[in-house]
CSV table of C-alpha atoms in Angstrom, one decimal:
chain,number,residue,atom,x,y,z
A,45,MET,CA,-39.4,51.9,-5.5
A,46,GLU,CA,-42.2,50.4,-6.9
A,47,LEU,CA,-42.4,48.0,-3.8
A,48,LYS,CA,-42.1,51.2,-1.2
A,49,ALA,CA,-44.7,52.8,-3.7
A,50,ARG,CA,-46.6,49.8,-2.7
A,51,ASN,CA,-46.7,48.7,-7.1
A,52,VAL,CA,-46.6,44.6,-6.5
A,53,GLN,CA,-47.9,44.2,-10.1
A,54,HIS,CA,-45.0,47.0,-11.5
A,55,ALA,CA,-42.5,45.1,-9.2
A,56,ARG,CA,-43.1,41.7,-10.7
A,57,ASN,CA,-43.2,43.5,-14.4
A,58,LEU,CA,-40.0,45.1,-14.0
A,59,LEU,CA,-38.0,42.1,-12.5
A,60,ASP,CA,-40.0,39.8,-15.2
A,61,ARG,CA,-38.6,42.3,-17.7
A,62,ALA,CA,-34.4,41.4,-16.5
A,63,VAL,CA,-34.9,38.6,-15.9
A,64,THR,CA,-36.4,37.9,-19.9
A,65,LEU,CA,-33.6,41.0,-20.7
A,66,LEU,CA,-30.6,39.7,-18.8
A,67,PRO,CA,-31.2,36.0,-17.6
A,68,ARG,CA,-27.7,35.0,-16.4
A,69,ILE,CA,-27.8,38.0,-13.7
A,70,ASP,CA,-28.4,36.0,-11.2
A,71,LEU,CA,-29.3,39.2,-9.1
A,72,PHE,CA,-32.8,39.4,-10.6
A,73,TRP,CA,-34.1,36.5,-10.5
A,74,TYR,CA,-33.1,36.0,-6.5
A,75,LYS,CA,-35.0,39.6,-5.9
A,76,TYR,CA,-38.3,37.6,-8.3
A,77,VAL,CA,-37.7,34.9,-5.9
A,78,TYR,CA,-37.4,36.7,-2.7
A,79,LEU,CA,-41.0,39.4,-3.7
A,80,GLU,CA,-42.9,35.5,-5.1
A,81,GLU,CA,-42.2,34.6,-1.5
A,82,LEU,CA,-42.7,37.4,0.3
A,83,LEU,CA,-45.8,37.7,-0.5
A,84,GLU,CA,-46.5,34.3,0.3
A,85,ASN,CA,-47.4,33.3,-3.3
A,86,ILE,CA,-45.7,30.5,-3.4
A,87,PRO,CA,-46.8,29.2,-6.7
A,88,GLY,CA,-45.5,31.9,-8.5
A,89,ALA,CA,-42.0,31.4,-7.1
A,90,ARG,CA,-41.5,28.2,-7.7
A,91,GLN,CA,-42.7,29.1,-10.6
A,92,VAL,CA,-39.4,32.2,-11.2
A,93,PHE,CA,-37.2,29.7,-10.0
A,94,GLU,CA,-38.4,27.0,-12.9
A,95,ARG,CA,-38.1,29.6,-15.5
A,96,TRP,CA,-34.1,30.1,-13.4
A,97,MET,CA,-33.2,26.5,-13.3
A,98,ALA,CA,-33.8,26.3,-17.9
A,99,TRP,CA,-30.9,27.9,-17.8
A,100,GLU,CA,-28.6,25.8,-15.7
A,101,PRO,CA,-28.0,28.4,-13.4
A,102,GLU,CA,-24.7,28.0,-10.9
A,103,ASP,CA,-25.1,25.6,-7.5
A,104,LYS,CA,-26.4,28.7,-5.2
A,105,ALA,CA,-29.4,28.7,-7.5
A,106,TRP,CA,-30.4,24.9,-7.3
A,107,SER,CA,-29.7,24.7,-3.4
A,108,GLY,CA,-31.5,27.5,-2.9
A,109,TYR,CA,-34.2,26.1,-4.9
A,110,ILE,CA,-34.1,23.4,-2.6
A,111,LYS,CA,-34.0,25.8,0.6
A,112,MET,CA,-37.0,26.7,-0.3
A,113,GLU,CA,-38.9,23.5,-0.7
A,114,GLU,CA,-37.4,22.6,2.1
A,115,ARG,CA,-38.8,25.3,4.2
A,116,TYR,CA,-42.6,24.3,3.0
A,117,GLN,CA,-41.6,21.3,3.6
A,118,GLU,CA,-42.0,20.3,-0.3
A,119,LEU,CA,-39.3,17.3,0.2
A,120,GLU,CA,-40.7,14.9,-2.6
A,121,ARG,CA,-40.2,18.2,-4.8
A,122,ALA,CA,-36.6,18.7,-2.6
A,123,SER,CA,-35.6,15.3,-4.6
A,124,GLU,CA,-36.8,15.8,-7.6
A,125,ILE,CA,-34.3,18.7,-7.6
A,126,TYR,CA,-31.2,17.3,-7.0
A,127,LYS,CA,-32.5,14.9,-9.8
A,128,ARG,CA,-32.6,17.8,-11.9
A,129,TRP,CA,-29.5,19.1,-10.6
A,130,VAL,CA,-27.0,16.3,-11.2
A,131,ALA,CA,-28.0,15.7,-14.5
A,132,VAL,CA,-27.0,18.9,-15.1
A,133,ARG,CA,-24.2,19.1,-13.0
A,134,PRO,CA,-23.2,15.4,-12.7
A,135,GLU,CA,-20.1,15.7,-10.0
A,136,PRO,CA,-19.1,13.5,-7.0
A,137,ARG,CA,-19.8,17.1,-4.7
A,138,ILE,CA,-23.4,16.8,-5.9
A,139,TRP,CA,-24.5,13.4,-5.7
A,140,VAL,CA,-23.2,13.1,-2.0
A,141,LYS,CA,-25.5,16.3,-1.1
A,142,TRP,CA,-28.6,14.6,-2.5
A,143,ALA,CA,-27.4,11.4,-0.6
A,144,LYS,CA,-27.0,13.2,2.1
A,145,PHE,CA,-30.1,14.7,1.8
A,146,GLU,CA,-32.2,11.6,1.7
A,147,GLU,CA,-30.4,10.0,4.7
A,148,GLU,CA,-31.8,13.4,6.8
A,149,ARG,CA,-35.0,13.1,6.2
A,150,GLY,CA,-34.9,9.4,7.0
A,151,MET,CA,-35.1,7.4,3.5
A,152,ILE,CA,-31.8,5.2,4.1
A,153,ASP,CA,-32.9,3.4,1.1
A,154,ARG,CA,-33.3,5.8,-0.8
A,155,ALA,CA,-29.8,7.5,-0.2
A,156,ARG,CA,-28.3,4.3,-0.6
A,157,ASP,CA,-30.0,4.0,-4.1
A,158,VAL,CA,-28.4,7.9,-4.7
A,159,TYR,CA,-25.1,6.5,-4.1
A,160,GLU,CA,-25.4,3.2,-6.5
A,161,THR,CA,-26.4,5.5,-8.9
A,162,ALA,CA,-23.7,8.0,-8.4
A,163,LEU,CA,-21.1,5.1,-8.9
A,164,ARG,CA,-23.0,3.5,-11.9
A,165,PHE,CA,-22.3,6.6,-13.3
A,166,PHE,CA,-18.2,7.1,-12.7
A,167,GLY,CA,-18.0,3.4,-13.5
A,168,ASP,CA,-15.3,1.2,-12.0
A,169,GLU,CA,-12.5,1.8,-13.8
A,170,GLU,CA,-9.0,3.8,-12.2
A,171,GLU,CA,-10.0,7.1,-13.4
A,172,GLU,CA,-13.6,6.7,-12.9
A,173,VAL,CA,-12.6,5.5,-9.3
A,174,ASP,CA,-10.8,8.6,-8.9
A,175,LYS,CA,-12.7,10.5,-9.1
A,176,GLY,CA,-15.5,9.7,-7.7
A,177,GLN,CA,-14.0,8.2,-4.1
A,178,ALA,CA,-15.7,11.2,-2.7
A,179,VAL,CA,-18.9,8.9,-2.9
A,180,PHE,CA,-17.3,6.0,-1.7
A,181,ALA,CA,-16.4,7.8,1.8
A,182,ALA,CA,-19.7,9.5,1.9
A,183,PHE,CA,-21.4,6.0,1.4
A,184,ALA,CA,-19.7,4.1,3.8
A,185,LYS,CA,-19.5,6.5,6.4
A,186,MET,CA,-23.4,6.8,6.0
A,187,GLU,CA,-23.4,2.8,6.5
A,188,THR,CA,-20.7,2.9,9.5
A,189,LYS,CA,-23.6,5.8,10.5
A,190,ILE,CA,-26.4,3.1,10.4
A,191,LYS,CA,-23.9,0.2,11.9
A,192,GLU,CA,-24.1,-1.3,8.6
A,193,TYR,CA,-20.0,-2.4,9.6
A,194,GLU,CA,-19.7,-5.4,7.0
A,195,ARG,CA,-21.2,-2.8,3.9
A,196,ALA,CA,-19.0,0.0,4.9
A,197,ARG,CA,-15.8,-2.1,4.7
A,198,VAL,CA,-17.3,-4.1,1.6
A,199,ILE,CA,-17.2,-0.6,0.0
A,200,TYR,CA,-14.1,0.8,0.8
A,201,LYS,CA,-12.0,-2.8,-0.1
A,202,PHE,CA,-14.4,-2.2,-3.3
A,203,ALA,CA,-12.5,1.5,-3.7
A,204,LEU,CA,-9.3,0.3,-2.5
A,205,SER,CA,-8.9,-2.6,-4.4
A,206,ARG,CA,-9.4,-0.1,-7.2
A,207,LEU,CA,-7.3,2.6,-7.3
A,208,PRO,CA,-2.8,3.5,-7.1
A,209,ARG,CA,-2.2,3.4,-3.4
A,210,SER,CA,-0.3,6.5,-4.2
A,211,LYS,CA,-3.9,8.2,-5.0
A,212,SER,CA,-5.3,6.9,-2.0
A,213,VAL,CA,-3.9,8.3,0.5
A,214,ASN,CA,-7.5,10.0,2.1
A,215,LEU,CA,-9.3,6.8,1.8
A,216,TYR,CA,-6.7,5.0,3.4
A,217,ALA,CA,-6.5,6.5,6.0
A,218,ALA,CA,-10.3,6.6,6.5
A,219,TYR,CA,-10.5,3.6,6.0
A,220,THR,CA,-7.8,2.8,9.5
A,221,LYS,CA,-10.1,4.7,11.0
A,222,PHE,CA,-13.3,2.6,10.5
A,223,GLU,CA,-11.1,-0.3,10.9
A,224,LYS,CA,-9.6,1.1,14.9
A,225,GLN,CA,-12.8,1.6,15.5
A,226,HIS,CA,-15.2,-1.1,14.6
A,227,GLY,CA,-13.0,-4.4,13.4
A,228,THR,CA,-11.4,-7.2,14.4
A,229,ARG,CA,-7.8,-7.1,15.9
A,230,THR,CA,-6.9,-9.2,11.9
A,231,THR,CA,-9.1,-5.8,10.1
A,232,VAL,CA,-7.0,-3.4,11.8
A,233,GLU,CA,-4.1,-5.1,11.5
A,234,VAL,CA,-4.3,-5.1,7.5
A,235,THR,CA,-5.3,-1.4,7.6
A,236,VAL,CA,-2.5,-0.4,8.8
A,237,TRP,CA,-0.3,-2.6,6.7
A,238,ASN,CA,-2.1,-1.4,3.5
A,239,LYS,CA,-0.8,2.6,5.1
A,240,ARG,CA,2.0,1.0,5.0
A,241,ARG,CA,2.6,-0.6,2.5
A,242,ILE,CA,1.8,3.4,0.3
A,243,GLN,CA,4.5,4.8,2.4
A,244,TYR,CA,6.6,1.8,1.7
A,245,GLU,CA,6.0,2.3,-2.5
A,246,GLU,CA,6.4,6.2,-1.8
A,247,GLU,CA,10.0,6.2,-0.5
A,248,VAL,CA,11.7,3.4,-2.8
A,249,ALA,CA,10.2,5.6,-6.2
A,250,ASN,CA,12.2,8.2,-4.5
A,251,ASP,CA,14.8,6.5,-4.1
A,252,PRO,CA,15.1,2.4,-5.2
A,253,PHE,CA,18.4,2.1,-4.2
A,254,ASN,CA,17.2,2.7,-0.2
A,255,TYR,CA,18.3,-0.7,1.1
A,256,ASP,CA,16.8,0.4,4.3
A,257,THR,CA,13.6,0.7,2.8
A,258,TRP,CA,13.0,-2.2,1.3
A,259,PHE,CA,14.3,-4.1,4.2
A,260,ASP,CA,11.3,-2.1,6.4
A,261,PHE,CA,9.2,-3.6,3.4
A,262,ALA,CA,10.0,-6.9,3.2
A,263,ARG,CA,9.7,-6.6,6.9
A,264,LEU,CA,6.4,-5.8,6.9
A,265,GLU,CA,4.9,-8.3,4.9
A,266,GLU,CA,6.8,-11.5,6.6
A,267,ASP,CA,4.8,-9.8,9.2
A,268,ALA,CA,1.6,-10.4,7.9
A,269,TYR,CA,2.6,-14.1,6.7
A,270,ARG,CA,3.4,-14.9,10.5
A,271,THR,CA,-0.4,-13.1,11.3
A,272,LEU,CA,-2.4,-14.5,8.7
A,273,ARG,CA,-1.1,-18.2,9.3
A,274,ASP,CA,-1.0,-17.2,13.1
A,275,ASP,CA,-4.9,-16.4,12.6
A,276,GLY,CA,-5.4,-19.5,10.5
A,277,GLU,CA,-6.3,-17.7,7.3
A,278,ASP,CA,-6.8,-20.1,4.4
A,279,GLU,CA,-4.6,-20.9,2.2
A,280,GLU,CA,-5.8,-19.0,-0.4
A,281,GLN,CA,-4.7,-15.8,1.7
A,282,LEU,CA,-1.5,-17.0,2.9
A,283,ASP,CA,-0.4,-17.8,-0.6
A,284,LYS,CA,-1.3,-14.4,-2.0
A,285,ALA,CA,0.6,-13.4,1.6
A,286,ILE,CA,3.7,-15.0,0.0
A,287,ASP,CA,3.8,-13.7,-3.4
A,288,ARG,CA,3.8,-10.0,-1.8
A,289,VAL,CA,7.0,-11.1,0.4
A,290,ARG,CA,8.5,-12.9,-3.2
A,291,GLU,CA,7.3,-9.9,-4.8
A,292,VAL,CA,9.0,-7.3,-2.5
A,293,TYR,CA,12.2,-9.1,-2.5
A,294,GLU,CA,12.2,-9.8,-6.1
A,295,ARG,CA,12.4,-6.0,-7.0
A,296,ALA,CA,14.8,-5.2,-4.2
A,297,VAL,CA,17.6,-8.0,-5.0
A,298,ALA,CA,16.6,-6.5,-9.0
A,299,LYS,CA,18.5,-2.5,-7.4
A,300,VAL,CA,22.2,-3.8,-7.8
A,301,PRO,CA,24.1,-1.3,-6.7
A,302,MET,CA,25.9,0.4,-9.4
A,303,ALA,CA,29.3,1.3,-7.8
A,304,LYS,CA,31.4,-1.4,-7.5
A,305,GLU,CA,32.8,-0.8,-3.9
A,306,LYS,CA,32.2,-3.0,-1.3
A,307,ARG,CA,30.8,-1.0,1.1
A,308,ALA,CA,28.0,0.0,-1.5
A,309,TRP,CA,26.7,-3.8,-1.3
A,310,ARG,CA,27.2,-4.6,2.4
A,311,ARG,CA,23.2,-4.2,2.7
A,312,TYR,CA,22.3,-5.4,-0.5
A,313,ILE,CA,23.6,-8.8,0.0
A,314,PHE,CA,21.8,-8.8,2.8
A,315,LEU,CA,18.1,-8.7,1.6
A,316,TRP,CA,19.6,-12.0,0.0
A,317,LEU,CA,19.9,-14.0,2.3
A,318,PHE,CA,17.0,-13.0,4.4
A,319,TYR,CA,15.5,-13.6,1.3
A,320,ALA,CA,17.1,-17.1,1.3
A,321,VAL,CA,16.0,-17.8,5.2
A,322,PHE,CA,12.3,-16.7,4.3
A,323,GLU,CA,12.0,-19.7,1.9
A,324,GLU,CA,14.1,-22.1,4.0
A,325,VAL,CA,12.3,-20.9,7.1
A,326,GLU,CA,8.5,-19.8,6.4
A,327,THR,CA,7.4,-21.6,3.0
A,328,LYS,CA,10.2,-24.7,3.4
A,329,ASP,CA,10.9,-24.3,-0.5
A,330,TRP,CA,14.4,-25.4,-0.4
A,331,ALA,CA,15.3,-25.5,-4.1
A,332,ARG,CA,13.6,-22.4,-4.0
A,333,ALA,CA,16.9,-21.4,-1.0
A,334,ARG,CA,19.2,-22.7,-3.2
A,335,ASP,CA,18.2,-21.0,-6.6
A,336,ILE,CA,18.3,-17.6,-4.3
A,337,TYR,CA,22.3,-18.5,-3.1
A,338,LYS,CA,23.3,-19.9,-6.5
A,339,ALA,CA,22.2,-16.6,-7.9
A,340,ALA,CA,23.4,-13.7,-5.2
A,341,ILE,CA,26.7,-15.4,-5.7
A,342,SER,CA,26.1,-15.0,-9.8
A,343,VAL,CA,25.5,-11.3,-9.4
A,344,VAL,CA,28.4,-10.4,-7.1
A,345,PRO,CA,31.4,-9.5,-8.7
A,346,HIS,CA,33.9,-11.8,-7.1
A,347,LYS,CA,37.0,-10.5,-8.8
A,348,GLN,CA,37.3,-7.5,-6.9
A,349,PHE,CA,35.3,-8.4,-3.5
A,350,THR,CA,33.5,-11.3,-2.0
A,351,PHE,CA,31.2,-11.9,1.0
A,352,ALA,CA,32.4,-14.9,2.8
A,353,LYS,CA,29.1,-14.8,4.7
A,354,LEU,CA,27.6,-15.4,2.2
A,355,TRP,CA,29.3,-18.1,1.3
A,356,LEU,CA,29.1,-19.4,4.5
A,357,GLN,CA,25.3,-18.9,4.7
A,358,TYR,CA,24.8,-21.1,1.6
A,359,SER,CA,27.2,-24.3,2.8
A,360,ARG,CA,25.2,-23.9,6.2
A,361,PHE,CA,21.9,-24.3,4.7
A,362,GLU,CA,23.1,-27.2,2.8
A,363,ILE,CA,24.2,-28.9,5.7
A,364,ARG,CA,20.9,-28.5,6.7
A,365,ARG,CA,19.7,-30.0,3.9
A,366,LEU,CA,22.5,-33.3,4.5
A,367,ASP,CA,23.8,-32.6,1.5
A,368,VAL,CA,27.7,-32.6,3.0
A,369,ALA,CA,29.5,-33.1,-0.1
A,370,THR,CA,27.7,-29.7,-2.2
A,371,ALA,CA,28.2,-27.2,0.8
A,372,ARG,CA,32.4,-28.3,0.8
A,373,LYS,CA,32.0,-27.8,-3.0
A,374,VAL,CA,30.7,-24.3,-2.7
A,375,LEU,CA,33.1,-23.3,0.1
A,376,GLY,CA,35.6,-25.1,-1.9
A,377,THR,CA,34.4,-22.7,-4.9
A,378,GLY,CA,34.3,-19.8,-2.7
A,379,ILE,CA,38.0,-20.0,-1.3
A,380,GLY,CA,39.2,-20.9,-4.8
A,381,MET,CA,37.4,-17.5,-6.4
A,382,SER,CA,39.1,-15.3,-3.7
A,383,PRO,CA,40.6,-16.5,-0.4
A,384,LYS,CA,39.6,-14.7,2.9
A,385,GLU,CA,40.0,-15.4,5.8
A,386,LYS,CA,36.8,-15.7,6.7
A,387,LEU,CA,36.8,-18.9,4.7
A,388,PHE,CA,39.3,-20.7,6.0
A,389,LYS,CA,37.9,-20.3,9.1
A,390,GLY,CA,34.2,-21.2,8.6
A,391,TYR,CA,35.3,-24.3,6.4
A,392,ILE,CA,37.9,-25.8,9.5
A,393,GLU,CA,35.4,-24.8,11.6
A,394,LEU,CA,32.7,-27.3,9.4
A,395,GLU,CA,34.7,-30.0,9.5
A,396,LEU,CA,35.9,-30.2,12.3
A,397,GLU,CA,32.1,-30.5,13.1
A,398,LEU,CA,32.8,-33.4,11.2
A,399,LYS,CA,35.3,-34.5,13.1
A,400,GLU,CA,36.8,-34.9,9.5
A,401,PHE,CA,40.4,-34.1,10.5
A,402,ASP,CA,42.7,-35.0,8.0
A,403,ARG,CA,40.6,-31.8,5.9
A,404,VAL,CA,41.2,-30.2,8.2
A,405,ARG,CA,44.7,-30.1,8.1
A,406,THR,CA,44.9,-29.9,4.5
A,407,LEU,CA,42.5,-26.6,5.0
A,408,TYR,CA,45.3,-25.5,6.9
A,409,GLN,CA,47.9,-26.6,4.9
A,410,LYS,CA,46.7,-24.3,2.0
A,411,TYR,CA,45.5,-21.2,4.3
A,412,ILE,CA,48.8,-21.3,5.8
A,413,GLU,CA,50.5,-21.4,1.9
A,414,HIS,CA,47.1,-18.4,1.2
A,415,ASP,CA,48.7,-16.3,3.3
A,416,SER,CA,52.0,-17.6,5.4
A,417,SER,CA,52.7,-14.3,7.5
A,418,ASN,CA,49.7,-15.0,9.0
A,419,SER,CA,50.6,-16.7,13.2
A,420,THR,CA,47.3,-17.0,14.4
A,421,ALA,CA,47.1,-19.5,11.9
A,422,TRP,CA,50.1,-21.5,12.2
A,423,ILE,CA,49.2,-21.5,15.9
A,424,ALA,CA,45.3,-21.9,15.3
A,425,PHE,CA,47.3,-25.4,13.4
A,426,ALA,CA,49.9,-25.8,16.1
A,427,SER,CA,47.1,-26.8,19.1
A,428,LEU,CA,44.9,-28.8,16.6
A,429,GLU,CA,48.1,-31.3,16.4
A,430,ALA,CA,48.5,-30.8,20.5
A,431,ALA,CA,44.5,-31.6,20.7
A,432,LEU,CA,44.8,-34.5,18.5
A,433,GLN,CA,47.6,-36.4,20.8
A,434,ASP,CA,49.9,-35.6,18.1
A,435,ILE,CA,53.2,-33.9,19.5
A,436,PRO,CA,55.9,-34.3,16.8
A,437,ARG,CA,53.2,-32.6,14.4
A,438,ALA,CA,52.7,-29.6,16.7
A,439,ARG,CA,56.3,-29.0,17.4
A,440,ALA,CA,57.2,-29.6,13.6
A,441,ILE,CA,54.4,-26.5,12.6
A,442,TYR,CA,55.9,-24.6,15.5
A,443,GLU,CA,59.7,-25.1,14.4
A,444,LEU,CA,58.3,-24.1,11.1
């Protein structure tokens, strides 16, 4: 009414009294600022804003003050307002707004200072880094935009190294996209591996007895190791990759099946076998591979069931190490603890390869003693004697 009657001073006095009596009603402040700006009294509008900011109002008020300064190209004043804003409300989004403001007006060094100040404010502990994820992401995007790719990579890696994988899915996604666009083949692969690690960690956390997931997880770490080795990475990086493979296998084999049924153990035993093969073939740590075979054998409840493949693969490992006596001992122990047709056949095949025919005869005799109704064993025994040109023995076996 006072404005319509052109009583500007009356209107100003009314608004001044309103904001004095009701400083938490934002509408009065907005109208007061609008009046002063309408009258082109910019110092007066600024003075109203200053009074309003003393009450630490909502974010819209701070944004309004900054926009007014931008309209009149008072960018340094706007920057100072941002500084006061983050002091009142130091939230990640406000730090990011300030940094983007500095970036848009070409003050890259100052934008960096804002981001770095924000990161120092939040700290580098897990919870603090988690809270400041938005700042890390925005900082890295700015460096990417101005083609400072190494800086961006360092920022991403710093944040990801301090966050658990379950809390950094979005940041990993941004990092993956960054590496696909600006990284080398190796950095892209490393990023993809990290993303898949998060997925597998979540899956094994939900179902630790899902051995198929453990297989995929271990295969991922093995592939990562081989790629780093083929790319000529230094020993420190290769050792870390090997440790990651071992960690996954150790965690997997620690999940012993609860059921005492062979069906539930089949996939589990292959984890041990693949672990041993990795140590033998990739790391050449034969002592460790031997320990893995022994540990696997000690875990299996042989009174209920056994796995011929485990005994046979262990014995073949010892043959490759040129320790025939230990290989024989392994198979002999396996037959003694849990005689199985596959074990007998495997042991006989080994002795045939070594041309130890007397031992083969002894094994066939024990094989037949174990299961005299097994016609296949009788025929194989007789065929052996015939092949050795011992026709009377072969005839005698057939007679029996």
